[in-house]
mmCIF file of C-alpha atoms in Angstrom:
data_model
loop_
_atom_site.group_PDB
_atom_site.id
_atom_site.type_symbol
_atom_site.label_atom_id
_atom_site.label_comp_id
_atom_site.label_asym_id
_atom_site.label_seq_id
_atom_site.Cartn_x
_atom_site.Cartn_y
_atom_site.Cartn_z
ATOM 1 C CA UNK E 543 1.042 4.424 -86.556
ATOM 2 C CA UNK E 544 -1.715 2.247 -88.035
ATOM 3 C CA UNK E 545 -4.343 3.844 -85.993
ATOM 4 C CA UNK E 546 -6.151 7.303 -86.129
ATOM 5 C CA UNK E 547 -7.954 8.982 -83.333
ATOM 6 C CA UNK E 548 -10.712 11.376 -84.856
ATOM 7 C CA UNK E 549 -9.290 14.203 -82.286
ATOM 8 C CA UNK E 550 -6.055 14.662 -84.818
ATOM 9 C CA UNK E 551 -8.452 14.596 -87.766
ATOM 10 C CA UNK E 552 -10.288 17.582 -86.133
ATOM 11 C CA UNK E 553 -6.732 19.117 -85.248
ATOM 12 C CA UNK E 554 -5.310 18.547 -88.514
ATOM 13 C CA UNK E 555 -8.577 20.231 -90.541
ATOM 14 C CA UNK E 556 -7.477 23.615 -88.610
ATOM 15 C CA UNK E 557 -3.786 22.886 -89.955
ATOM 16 C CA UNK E 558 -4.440 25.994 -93.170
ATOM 17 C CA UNK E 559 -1.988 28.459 -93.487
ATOM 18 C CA UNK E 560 -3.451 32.075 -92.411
ATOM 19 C CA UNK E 561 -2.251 33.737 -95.409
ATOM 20 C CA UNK E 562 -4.848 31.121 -97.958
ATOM 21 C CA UNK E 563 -7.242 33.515 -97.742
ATOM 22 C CA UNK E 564 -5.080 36.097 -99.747
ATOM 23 C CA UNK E 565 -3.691 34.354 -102.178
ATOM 24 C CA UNK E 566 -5.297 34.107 -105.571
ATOM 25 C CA UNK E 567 -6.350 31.255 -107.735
ATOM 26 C CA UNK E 568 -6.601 30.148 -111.111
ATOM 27 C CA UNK E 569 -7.429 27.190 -112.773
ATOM 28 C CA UNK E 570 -6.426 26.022 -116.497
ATOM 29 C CA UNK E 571 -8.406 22.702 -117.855
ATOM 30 C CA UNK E 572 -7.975 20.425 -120.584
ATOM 31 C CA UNK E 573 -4.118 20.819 -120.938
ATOM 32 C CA UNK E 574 -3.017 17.612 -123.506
ATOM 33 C CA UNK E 575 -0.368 15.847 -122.046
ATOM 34 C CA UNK E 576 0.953 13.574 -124.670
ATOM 35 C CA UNK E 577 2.797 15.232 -128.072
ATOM 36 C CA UNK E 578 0.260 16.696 -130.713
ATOM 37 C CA UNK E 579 1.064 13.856 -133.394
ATOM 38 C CA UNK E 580 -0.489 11.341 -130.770
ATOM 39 C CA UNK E 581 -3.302 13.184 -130.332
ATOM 40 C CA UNK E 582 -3.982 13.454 -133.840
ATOM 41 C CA UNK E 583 -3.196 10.048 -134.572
ATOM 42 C CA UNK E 584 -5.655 8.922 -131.519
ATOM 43 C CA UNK E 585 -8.773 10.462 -131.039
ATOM 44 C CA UNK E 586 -9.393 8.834 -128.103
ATOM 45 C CA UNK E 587 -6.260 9.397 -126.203
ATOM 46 C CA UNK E 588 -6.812 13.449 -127.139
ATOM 47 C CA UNK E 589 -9.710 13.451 -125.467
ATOM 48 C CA UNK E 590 -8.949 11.670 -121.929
ATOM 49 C CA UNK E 591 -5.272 12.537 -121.212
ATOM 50 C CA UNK E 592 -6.085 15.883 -120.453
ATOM 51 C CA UNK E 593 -5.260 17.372 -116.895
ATOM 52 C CA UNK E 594 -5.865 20.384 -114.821
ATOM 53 C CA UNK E 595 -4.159 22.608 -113.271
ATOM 54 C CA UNK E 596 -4.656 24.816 -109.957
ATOM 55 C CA UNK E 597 -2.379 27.174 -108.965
ATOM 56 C CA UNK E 598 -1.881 30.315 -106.833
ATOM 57 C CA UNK E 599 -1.602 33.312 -109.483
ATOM 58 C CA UNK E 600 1.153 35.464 -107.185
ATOM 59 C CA UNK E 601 3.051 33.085 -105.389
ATOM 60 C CA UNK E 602 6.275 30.932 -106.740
ATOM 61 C CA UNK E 603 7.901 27.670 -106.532
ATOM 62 C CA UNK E 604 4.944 25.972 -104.536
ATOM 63 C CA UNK E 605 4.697 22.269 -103.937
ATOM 64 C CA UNK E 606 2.730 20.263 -106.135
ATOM 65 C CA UNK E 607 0.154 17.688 -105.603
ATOM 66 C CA UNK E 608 -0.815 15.158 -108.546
ATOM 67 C CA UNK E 609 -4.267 13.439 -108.413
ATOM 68 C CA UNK E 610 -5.359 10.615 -109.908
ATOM 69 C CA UNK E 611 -9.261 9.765 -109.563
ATOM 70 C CA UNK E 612 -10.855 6.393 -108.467
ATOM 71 C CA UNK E 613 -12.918 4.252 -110.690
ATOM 72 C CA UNK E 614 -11.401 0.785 -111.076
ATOM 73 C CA UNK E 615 -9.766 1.966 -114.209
ATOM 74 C CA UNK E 616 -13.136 1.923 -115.934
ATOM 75 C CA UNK E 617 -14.590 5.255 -115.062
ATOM 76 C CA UNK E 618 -14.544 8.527 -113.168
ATOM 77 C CA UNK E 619 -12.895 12.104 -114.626
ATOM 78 C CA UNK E 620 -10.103 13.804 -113.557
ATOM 79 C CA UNK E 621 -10.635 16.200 -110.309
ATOM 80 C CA UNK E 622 -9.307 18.904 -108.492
ATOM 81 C CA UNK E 623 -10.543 17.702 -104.889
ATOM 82 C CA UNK E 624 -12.080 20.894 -103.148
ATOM 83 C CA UNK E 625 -9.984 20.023 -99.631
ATOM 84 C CA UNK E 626 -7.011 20.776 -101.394
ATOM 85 C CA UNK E 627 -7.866 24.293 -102.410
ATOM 86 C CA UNK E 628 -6.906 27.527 -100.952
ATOM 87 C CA UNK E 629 -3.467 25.674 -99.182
ATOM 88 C CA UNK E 630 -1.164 27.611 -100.967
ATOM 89 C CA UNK E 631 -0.583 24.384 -103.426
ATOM 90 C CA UNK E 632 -0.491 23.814 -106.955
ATOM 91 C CA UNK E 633 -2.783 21.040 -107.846
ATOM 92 C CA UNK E 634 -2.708 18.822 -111.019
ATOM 93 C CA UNK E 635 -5.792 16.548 -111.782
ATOM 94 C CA UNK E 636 -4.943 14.355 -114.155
ATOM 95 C CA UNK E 637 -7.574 12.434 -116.798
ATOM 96 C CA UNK E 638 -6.483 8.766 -118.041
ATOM 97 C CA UNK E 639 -7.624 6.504 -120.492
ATOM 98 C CA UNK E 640 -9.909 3.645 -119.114
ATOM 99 C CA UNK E 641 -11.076 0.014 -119.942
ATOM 100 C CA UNK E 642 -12.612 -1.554 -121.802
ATOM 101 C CA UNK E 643 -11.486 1.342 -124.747
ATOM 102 C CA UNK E 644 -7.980 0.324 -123.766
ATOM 103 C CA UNK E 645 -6.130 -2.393 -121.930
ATOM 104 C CA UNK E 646 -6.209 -1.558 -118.405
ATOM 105 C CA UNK E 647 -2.108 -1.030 -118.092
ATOM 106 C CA UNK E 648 -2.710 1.783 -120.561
ATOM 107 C CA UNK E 649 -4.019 3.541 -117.480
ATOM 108 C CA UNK E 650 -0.280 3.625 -116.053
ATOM 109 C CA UNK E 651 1.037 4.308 -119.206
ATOM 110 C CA UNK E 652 -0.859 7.506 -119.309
ATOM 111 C CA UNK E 653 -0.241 8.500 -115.148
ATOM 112 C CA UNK E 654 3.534 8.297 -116.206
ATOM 113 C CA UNK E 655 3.444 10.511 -119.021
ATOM 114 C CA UNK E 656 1.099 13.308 -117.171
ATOM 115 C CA UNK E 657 4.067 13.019 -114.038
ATOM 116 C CA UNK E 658 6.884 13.399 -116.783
ATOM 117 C CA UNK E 659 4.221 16.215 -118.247
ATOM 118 C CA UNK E 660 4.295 18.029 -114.907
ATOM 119 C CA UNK E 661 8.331 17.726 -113.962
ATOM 120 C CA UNK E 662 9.191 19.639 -117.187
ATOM 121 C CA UNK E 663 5.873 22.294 -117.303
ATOM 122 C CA UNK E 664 4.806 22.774 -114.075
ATOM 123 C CA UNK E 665 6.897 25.746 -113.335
ATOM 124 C CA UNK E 666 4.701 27.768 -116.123
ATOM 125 C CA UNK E 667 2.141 27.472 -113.299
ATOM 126 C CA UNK E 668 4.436 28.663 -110.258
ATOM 127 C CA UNK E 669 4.963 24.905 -109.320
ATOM 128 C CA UNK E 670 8.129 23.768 -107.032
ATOM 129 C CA UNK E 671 9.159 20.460 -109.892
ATOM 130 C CA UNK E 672 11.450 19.685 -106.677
ATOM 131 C CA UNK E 673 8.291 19.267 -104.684
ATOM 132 C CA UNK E 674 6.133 17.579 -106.564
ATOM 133 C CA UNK E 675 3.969 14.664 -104.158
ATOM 134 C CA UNK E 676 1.462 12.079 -106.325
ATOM 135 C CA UNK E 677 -1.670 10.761 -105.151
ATOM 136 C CA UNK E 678 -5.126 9.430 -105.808
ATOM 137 C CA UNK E 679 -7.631 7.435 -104.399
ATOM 138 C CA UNK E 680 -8.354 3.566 -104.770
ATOM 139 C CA UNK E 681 -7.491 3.153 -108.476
ATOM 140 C CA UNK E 682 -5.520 6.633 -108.477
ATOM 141 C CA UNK E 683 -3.587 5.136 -105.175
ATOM 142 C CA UNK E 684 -2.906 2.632 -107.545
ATOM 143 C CA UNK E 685 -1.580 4.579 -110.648
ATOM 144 C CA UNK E 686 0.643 6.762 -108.218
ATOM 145 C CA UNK E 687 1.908 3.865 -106.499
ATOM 146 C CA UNK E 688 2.650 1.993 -110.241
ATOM 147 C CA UNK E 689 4.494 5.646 -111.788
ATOM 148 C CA UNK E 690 6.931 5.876 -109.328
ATOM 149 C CA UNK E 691 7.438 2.406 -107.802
ATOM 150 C CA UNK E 692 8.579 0.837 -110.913
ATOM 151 C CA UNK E 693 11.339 3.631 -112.045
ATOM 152 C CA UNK E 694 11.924 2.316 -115.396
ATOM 153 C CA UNK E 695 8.559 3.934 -116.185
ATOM 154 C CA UNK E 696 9.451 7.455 -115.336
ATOM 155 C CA UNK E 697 12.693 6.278 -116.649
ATOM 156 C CA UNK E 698 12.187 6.877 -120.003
ATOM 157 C CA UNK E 699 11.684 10.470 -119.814
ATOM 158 C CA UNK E 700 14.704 10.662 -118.468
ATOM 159 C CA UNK E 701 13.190 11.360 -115.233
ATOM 160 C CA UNK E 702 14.075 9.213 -111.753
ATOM 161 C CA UNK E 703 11.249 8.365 -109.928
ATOM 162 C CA UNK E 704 12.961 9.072 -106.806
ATOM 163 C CA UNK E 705 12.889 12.779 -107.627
ATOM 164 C CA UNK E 706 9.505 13.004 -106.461
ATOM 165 C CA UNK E 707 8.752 14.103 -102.980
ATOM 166 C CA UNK E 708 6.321 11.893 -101.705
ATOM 167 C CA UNK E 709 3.969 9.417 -102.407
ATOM 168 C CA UNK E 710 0.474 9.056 -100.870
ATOM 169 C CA UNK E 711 -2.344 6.541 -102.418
ATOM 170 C CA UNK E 712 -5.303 6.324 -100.602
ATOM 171 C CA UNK E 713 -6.821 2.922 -100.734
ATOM 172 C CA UNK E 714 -4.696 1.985 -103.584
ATOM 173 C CA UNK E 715 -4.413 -1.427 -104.736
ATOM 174 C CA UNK E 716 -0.440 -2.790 -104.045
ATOM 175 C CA UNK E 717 -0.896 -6.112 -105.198
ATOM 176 C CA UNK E 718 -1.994 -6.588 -108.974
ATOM 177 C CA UNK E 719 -5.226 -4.467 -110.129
ATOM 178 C CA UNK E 720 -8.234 -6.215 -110.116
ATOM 179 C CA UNK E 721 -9.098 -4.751 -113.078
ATOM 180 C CA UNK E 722 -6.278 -6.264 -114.733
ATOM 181 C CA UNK E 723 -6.834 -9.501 -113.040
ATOM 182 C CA UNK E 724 -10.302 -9.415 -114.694
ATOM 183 C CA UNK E 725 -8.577 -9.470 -118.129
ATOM 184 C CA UNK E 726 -6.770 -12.796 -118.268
ATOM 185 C CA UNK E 727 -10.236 -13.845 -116.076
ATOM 186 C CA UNK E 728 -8.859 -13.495 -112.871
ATOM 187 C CA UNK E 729 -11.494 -12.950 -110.202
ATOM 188 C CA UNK E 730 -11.220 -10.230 -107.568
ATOM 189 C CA UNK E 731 -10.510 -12.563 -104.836
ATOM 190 C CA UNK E 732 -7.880 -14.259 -106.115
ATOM 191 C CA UNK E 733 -4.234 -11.929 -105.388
ATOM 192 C CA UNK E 734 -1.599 -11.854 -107.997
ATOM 193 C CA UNK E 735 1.929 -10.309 -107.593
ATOM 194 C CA UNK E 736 3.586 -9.278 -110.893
ATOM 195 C CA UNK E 737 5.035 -6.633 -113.092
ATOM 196 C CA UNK E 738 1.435 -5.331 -112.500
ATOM 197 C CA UNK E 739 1.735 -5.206 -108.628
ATOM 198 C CA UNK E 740 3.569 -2.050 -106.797
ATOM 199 C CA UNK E 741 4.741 -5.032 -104.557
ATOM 200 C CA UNK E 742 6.881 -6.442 -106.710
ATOM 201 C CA UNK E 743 8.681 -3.464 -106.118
ATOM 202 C CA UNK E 744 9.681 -2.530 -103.089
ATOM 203 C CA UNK E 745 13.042 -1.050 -102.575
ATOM 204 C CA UNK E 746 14.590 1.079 -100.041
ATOM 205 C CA UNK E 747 14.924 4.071 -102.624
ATOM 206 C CA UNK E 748 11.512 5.053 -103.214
ATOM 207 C CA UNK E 749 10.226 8.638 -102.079
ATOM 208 C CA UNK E 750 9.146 9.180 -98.573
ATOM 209 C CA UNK E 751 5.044 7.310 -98.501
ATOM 210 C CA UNK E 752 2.327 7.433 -96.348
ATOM 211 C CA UNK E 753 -0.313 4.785 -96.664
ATOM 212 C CA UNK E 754 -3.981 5.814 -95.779
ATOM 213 C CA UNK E 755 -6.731 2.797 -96.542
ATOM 214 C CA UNK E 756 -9.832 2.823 -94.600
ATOM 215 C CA UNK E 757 -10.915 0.383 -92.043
ATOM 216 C CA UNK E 758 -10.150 -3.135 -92.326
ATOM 217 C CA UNK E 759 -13.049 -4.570 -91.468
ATOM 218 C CA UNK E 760 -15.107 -2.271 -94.179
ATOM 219 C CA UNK E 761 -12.348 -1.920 -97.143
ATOM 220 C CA UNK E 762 -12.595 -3.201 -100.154
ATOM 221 C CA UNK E 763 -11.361 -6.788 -100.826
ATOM 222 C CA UNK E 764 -9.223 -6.919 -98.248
ATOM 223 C CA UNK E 765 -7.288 -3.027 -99.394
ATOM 224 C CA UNK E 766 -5.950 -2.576 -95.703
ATOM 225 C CA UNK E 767 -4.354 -5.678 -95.226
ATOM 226 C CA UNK E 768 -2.652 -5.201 -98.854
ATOM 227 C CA UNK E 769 -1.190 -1.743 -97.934
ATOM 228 C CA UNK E 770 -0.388 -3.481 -94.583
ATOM 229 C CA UNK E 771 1.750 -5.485 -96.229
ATOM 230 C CA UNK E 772 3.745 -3.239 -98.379
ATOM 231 C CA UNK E 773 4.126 -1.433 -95.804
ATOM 232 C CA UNK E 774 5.909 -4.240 -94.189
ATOM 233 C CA UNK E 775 7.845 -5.428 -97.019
ATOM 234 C CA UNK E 776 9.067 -2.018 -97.888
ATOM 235 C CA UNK E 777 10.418 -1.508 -94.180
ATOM 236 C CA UNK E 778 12.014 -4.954 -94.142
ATOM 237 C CA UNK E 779 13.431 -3.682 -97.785
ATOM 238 C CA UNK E 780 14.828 -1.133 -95.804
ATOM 239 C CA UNK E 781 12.737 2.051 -96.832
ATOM 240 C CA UNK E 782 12.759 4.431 -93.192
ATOM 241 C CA UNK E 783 10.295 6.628 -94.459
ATOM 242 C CA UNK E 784 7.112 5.075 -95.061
ATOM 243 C CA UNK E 785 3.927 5.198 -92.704
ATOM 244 C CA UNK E 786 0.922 3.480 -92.827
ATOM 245 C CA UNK E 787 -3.015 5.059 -91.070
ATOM 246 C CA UNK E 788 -5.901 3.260 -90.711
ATOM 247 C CA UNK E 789 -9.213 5.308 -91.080
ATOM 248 C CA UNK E 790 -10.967 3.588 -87.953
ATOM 249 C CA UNK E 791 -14.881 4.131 -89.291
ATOM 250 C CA UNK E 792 -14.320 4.669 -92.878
ATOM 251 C CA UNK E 793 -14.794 2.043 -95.729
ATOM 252 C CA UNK E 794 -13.190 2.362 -98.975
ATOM 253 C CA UNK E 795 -14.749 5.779 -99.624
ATOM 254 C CA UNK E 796 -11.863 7.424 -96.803
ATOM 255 C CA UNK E 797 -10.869 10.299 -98.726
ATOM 256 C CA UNK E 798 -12.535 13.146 -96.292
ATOM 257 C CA UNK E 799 -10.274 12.455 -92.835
ATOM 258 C CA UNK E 800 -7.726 11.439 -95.153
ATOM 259 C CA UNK E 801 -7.237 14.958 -96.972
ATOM 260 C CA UNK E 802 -5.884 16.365 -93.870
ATOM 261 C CA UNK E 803 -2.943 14.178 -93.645
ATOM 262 C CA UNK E 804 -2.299 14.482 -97.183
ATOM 263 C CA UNK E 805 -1.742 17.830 -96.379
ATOM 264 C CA UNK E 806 0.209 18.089 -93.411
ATOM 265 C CA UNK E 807 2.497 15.065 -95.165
ATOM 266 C CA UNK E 808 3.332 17.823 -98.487
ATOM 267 C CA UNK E 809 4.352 20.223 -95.568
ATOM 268 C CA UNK E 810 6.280 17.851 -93.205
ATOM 269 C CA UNK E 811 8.114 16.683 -96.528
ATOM 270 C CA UNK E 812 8.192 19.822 -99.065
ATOM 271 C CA UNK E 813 11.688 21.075 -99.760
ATOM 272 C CA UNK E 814 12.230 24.646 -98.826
ATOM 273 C CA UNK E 815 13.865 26.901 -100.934
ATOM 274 C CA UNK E 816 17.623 28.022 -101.074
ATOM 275 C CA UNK E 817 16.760 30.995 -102.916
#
């Protein structure tokens, strides 16, 4: 399952439902996601943990797709990524504090509180908070994979982690950010597992995952071979639903063929209904 041939890429892009086309959009930007006294009492934090929201206007209980931008945890702005509209989804991109301003597991802190933010809100905006998947690429692979693999985070807002419906990073770091390494002077080359690492913990609990990364010989400081293996240690954990593609071609910048299986994951894994 490690390897992609670019004829299910092209099949996959074709994957839309037929009824997109009718449905209408609307977006809503800037929402806070913290309480109003921490926004007044940090100027900072009011202006970056902001997310937004895209949703269809006339259809209900649709799943929901969190996205967390790249940047090393020192830049980029949150995003609504244009493959993902007109799918029928509801689509939260979600801003974060970043280093230096703020130590870089302040960046976590901040991806927990906008998940919590969208279980309890997100069915103002016709969202399904019983299908909600989280994502993001390199650094936002990282953030997902951080909110929801350690569950004492989501934990206190009284929300289990394993409520969420999937998890899919794209080129997300599973050992110890490097960013965070680069703070007690850790260089990029040198792995750490901690508190700070998705791998230190696996369990065979966590929400259905897919792991995309790009190539291995063209990633980013060895990123395949990382996600290779959590991938391992989470099956030997005991966790049945977790895959693992390798975008043959692509470096670290592998978000374009990896949209598509994003998308047909939410489906494959999206809870219908009873109603």
């Amino acid at each position: 399952m490690r390897k992609l041939v670019g004829f299910f890429i092209v099949v996959l892009s074709f994957l839309e439902p037929v009824v997109a086309q009718e449905i209408s959009y609307k977006t809503i930007e800037n929402i806070n996601y913290y309480p109003k006294a921490l926004q007044q009492s940090d100027t900072y934090l009011a202006s970056q943990a902001r997310l937004d929201i895209y949703y269809p206007e006339d259809k209900k209980d649709v799943p929901v797709i969190i996205w967390f931008h790249g940047g090393g945890l020192t830049g980029g702005s949150k995003e609504i990524p244009q493959a993902l509209k007109n799918k029928g989804y509801c689509i939260v991109g979600v801003g974060y504090r970043l280093s230096p301003k703020v130590k870089a597991s302040v960046c976590i802190e901040d991806a927990t509180a906008a998940i919590a933010w969208t279980f309890k809100n997100i069915e103002a905006y016709n969202g399904d908070s019983k299908n909600i998947f989280v994502s993001g690429h390199s650094a936002g692979g990282y953030l997902a994979l951080m909110s929801i693999m350690d569950k004492s985070r989501l934990a206190k807002y009284d929300i289990n982690a394993n409520d969420v419906a999937g998890l899919i990073p794209f080129s997300g770091h599973t050992i110890t950010h490097f960013t965070i390494r680069a703070e007690r002077g850790i260089p990029g080359e040198q792995p750490i597992v901690d508190a700070y690492a998705p791998l230190y913990f696996v369990r065979n609990d966590a929400p259905p995952t897919l792991l995309i990364t790009g190539d291995r010989e063209l990633e980013m400081l060895g990123r395949y071979e990382e996600n290779a293996y959590f991938y391992r240690m989470m099956k030997v954990a005991g966790q049945q639903h977790i895959k693992q593609y390798e975008m043959q071609g692509y470096g670290h910048n592998m978000t374009h063929p990896a949209y598509p299986l994003l998308l047909s994951f939410v489906a494959e894994n999206s809870v219908k209904s009873e109603q």
